[in-house]
XYZ file of C-alpha atoms in Angstrom:
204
model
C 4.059 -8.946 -6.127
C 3.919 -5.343 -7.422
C 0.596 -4.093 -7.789
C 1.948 -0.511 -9.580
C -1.003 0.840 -7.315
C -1.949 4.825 -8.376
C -1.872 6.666 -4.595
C -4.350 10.305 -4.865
C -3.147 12.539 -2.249
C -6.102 14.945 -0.991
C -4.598 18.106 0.661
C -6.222 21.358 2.425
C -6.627 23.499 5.422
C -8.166 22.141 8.512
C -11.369 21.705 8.335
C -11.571 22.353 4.823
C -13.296 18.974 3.800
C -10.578 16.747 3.073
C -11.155 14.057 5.660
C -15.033 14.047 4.207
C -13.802 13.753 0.671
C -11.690 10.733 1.520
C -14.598 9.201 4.214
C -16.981 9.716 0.935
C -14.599 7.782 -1.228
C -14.236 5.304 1.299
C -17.338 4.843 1.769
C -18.421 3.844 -2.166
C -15.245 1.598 -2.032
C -15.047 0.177 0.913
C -12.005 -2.337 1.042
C -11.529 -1.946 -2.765
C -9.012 0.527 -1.976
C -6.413 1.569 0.950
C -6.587 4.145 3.022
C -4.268 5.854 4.640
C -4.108 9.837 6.940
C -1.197 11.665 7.397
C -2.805 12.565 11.009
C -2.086 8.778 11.970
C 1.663 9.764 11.665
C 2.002 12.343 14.578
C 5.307 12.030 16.383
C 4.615 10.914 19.885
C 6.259 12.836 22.339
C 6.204 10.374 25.253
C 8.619 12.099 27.091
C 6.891 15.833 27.584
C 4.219 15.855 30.330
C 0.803 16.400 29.002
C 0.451 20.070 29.357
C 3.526 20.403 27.366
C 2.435 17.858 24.536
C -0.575 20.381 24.182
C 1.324 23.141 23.653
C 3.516 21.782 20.845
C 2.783 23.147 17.324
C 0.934 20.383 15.163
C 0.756 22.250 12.193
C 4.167 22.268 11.035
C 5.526 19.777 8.972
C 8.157 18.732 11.909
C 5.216 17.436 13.948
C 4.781 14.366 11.202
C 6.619 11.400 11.201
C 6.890 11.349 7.283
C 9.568 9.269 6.839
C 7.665 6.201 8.329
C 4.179 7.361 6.167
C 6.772 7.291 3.397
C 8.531 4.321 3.926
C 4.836 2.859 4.398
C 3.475 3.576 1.192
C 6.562 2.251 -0.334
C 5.929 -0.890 1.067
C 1.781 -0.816 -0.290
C 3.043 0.533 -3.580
C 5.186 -3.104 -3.730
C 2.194 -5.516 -2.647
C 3.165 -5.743 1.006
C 0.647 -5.147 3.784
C 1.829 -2.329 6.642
C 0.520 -1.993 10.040
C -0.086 1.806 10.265
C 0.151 3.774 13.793
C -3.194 5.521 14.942
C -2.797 8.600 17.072
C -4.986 10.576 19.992
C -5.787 13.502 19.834
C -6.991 13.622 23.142
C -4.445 12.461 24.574
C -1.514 14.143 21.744
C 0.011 10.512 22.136
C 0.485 7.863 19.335
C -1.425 4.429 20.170
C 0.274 1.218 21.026
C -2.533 -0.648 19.082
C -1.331 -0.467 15.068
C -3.908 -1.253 12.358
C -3.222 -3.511 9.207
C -3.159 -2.161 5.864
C -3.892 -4.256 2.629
C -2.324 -3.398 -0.480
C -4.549 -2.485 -3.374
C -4.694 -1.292 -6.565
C -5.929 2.621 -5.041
C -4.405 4.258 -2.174
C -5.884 7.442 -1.123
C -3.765 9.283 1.609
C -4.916 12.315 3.036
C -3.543 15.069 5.252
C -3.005 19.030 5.133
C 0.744 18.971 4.530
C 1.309 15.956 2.107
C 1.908 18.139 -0.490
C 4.375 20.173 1.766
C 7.226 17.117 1.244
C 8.416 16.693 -2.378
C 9.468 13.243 -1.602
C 6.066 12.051 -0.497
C 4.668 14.259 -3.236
C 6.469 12.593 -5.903
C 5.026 9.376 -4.983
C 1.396 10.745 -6.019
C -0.452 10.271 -9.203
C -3.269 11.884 -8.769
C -2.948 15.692 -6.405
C -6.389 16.765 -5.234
C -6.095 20.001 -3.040
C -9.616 20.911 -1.293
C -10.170 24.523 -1.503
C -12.389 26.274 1.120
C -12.996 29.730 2.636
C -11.252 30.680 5.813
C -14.148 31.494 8.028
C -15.677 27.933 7.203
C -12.811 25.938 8.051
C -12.339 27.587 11.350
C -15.977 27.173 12.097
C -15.304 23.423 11.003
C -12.199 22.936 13.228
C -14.105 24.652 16.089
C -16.950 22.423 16.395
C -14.890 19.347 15.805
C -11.908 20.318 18.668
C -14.415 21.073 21.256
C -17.153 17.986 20.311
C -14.441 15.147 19.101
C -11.357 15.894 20.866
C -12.545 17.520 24.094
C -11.285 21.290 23.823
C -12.422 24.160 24.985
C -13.815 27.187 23.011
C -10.831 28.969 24.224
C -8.416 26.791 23.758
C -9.171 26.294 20.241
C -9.293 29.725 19.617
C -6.074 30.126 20.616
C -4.243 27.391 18.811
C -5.666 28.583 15.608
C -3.998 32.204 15.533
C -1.112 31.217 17.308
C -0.346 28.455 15.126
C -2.867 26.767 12.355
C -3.403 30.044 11.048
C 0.019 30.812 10.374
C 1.376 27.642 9.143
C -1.671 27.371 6.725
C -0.367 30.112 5.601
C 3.439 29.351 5.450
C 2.903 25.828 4.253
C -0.803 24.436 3.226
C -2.031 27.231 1.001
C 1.505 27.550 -1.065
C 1.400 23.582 -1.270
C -2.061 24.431 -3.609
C 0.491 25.171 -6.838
C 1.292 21.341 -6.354
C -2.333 20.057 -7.069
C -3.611 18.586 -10.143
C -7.268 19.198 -9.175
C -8.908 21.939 -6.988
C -11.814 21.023 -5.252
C -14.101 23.750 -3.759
C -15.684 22.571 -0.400
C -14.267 18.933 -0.519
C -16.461 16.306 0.102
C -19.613 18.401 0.055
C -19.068 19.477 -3.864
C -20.967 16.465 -5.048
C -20.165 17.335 -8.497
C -16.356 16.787 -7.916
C -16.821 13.559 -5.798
C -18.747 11.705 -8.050
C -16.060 12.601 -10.614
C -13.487 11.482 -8.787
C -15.606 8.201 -7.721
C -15.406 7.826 -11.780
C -11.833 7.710 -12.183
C -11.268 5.732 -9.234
C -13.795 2.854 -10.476
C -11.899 2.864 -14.372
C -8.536 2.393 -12.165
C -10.021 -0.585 -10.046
């Protein structure tokens, strides 16, 4: 059965309110619609010791498996369920535990490099890029690495100017042109989620 389900792609820096956007969709949907993160599609590197999985660059678009999120959303987009990988980011190692996806008639994928990939771009109907000040998202991503995922101050520090820095600047920000809507401050702009809840409900 083909549901000729509409997927909205929300895109952004780290830490720029993406993830909230999406958790504040989900949350006024609940299982009405599917949900899906690029971060769940992190290539496992099984075979590097951990101090060399944490050196690895995870802002790059060669860090995603985006064939499989692709070949995933194929299968939603015609009715059949998918059982999606989850990844730590604790331990930088995909899961073996998978979790089921349902088709429905809304898919909302987000991630800060879906709109990186034109062939996973393509697939979108509705682009949402979330558009927020430097200083914030690093202050964002800072509290989040070292409370959530077990980093130190320095560590993060590090990462982001040897790496998220520059690839949001070689890849996420140019990926903005792509976007249909820009969203100041993601899922805190109450204005622009309540719109988006709108179109959302007239699709379901």
């Amino acid at each position: 059965m083909e549901l000729n389900p509409v997927l909205i792609g929300i895109a952004g820096g780290t830490g720029s309110g993406k993830s909230t956007l999406a958790e504040n969709i989900r949350k006024e949907f609940a299982n009405d619609i599917s949900m899906l993160s690029h971060d769940y599609y992190y290539k496992s590197h099984s075979d590097l010791s951990f101090d060399e999985r944490k050196k690895l660059n995870f802002d790059h678009p060669d860090a995603f498996d985006t064939d499989l999120l692709i070949e995933h959303l194929s299968k939603l987009k015609n009715g059949e369920t998918i059982y999606r990988p989850n990844y730590s980011f604790v331990d930088h190692l995909r899961e073996e535990q998978t979790f089921e996806v349902v088709p429905k008639k809304v898919i909302v994928l987000d991630g800060i490099l879906i709109f990186e990939n034109k062939e996973l771009r393509d697939m979108m109907d509705i682009k949402i890029f979330v558009d927020t000040d430097a200083d914030i998202r690093f202050i964002r991503r800072l509290v989040r690495d070292v409370r959530d995922r077990g980093r130190t101050l320095e560590s993060v520090i590090e990462q982001y100017t040897t790496t998220v820095k520059p690839m949001h600047e070689q890849f996420v920000e140019p990926s903005k042109k792509y976007a249909d809507i820009i969203v100041p401050e993601g899922g805190y702009n109450h204005v622009a989620l309540n719109m988006i809840i709108e179109k959302i409900r007239s699709i379901i």
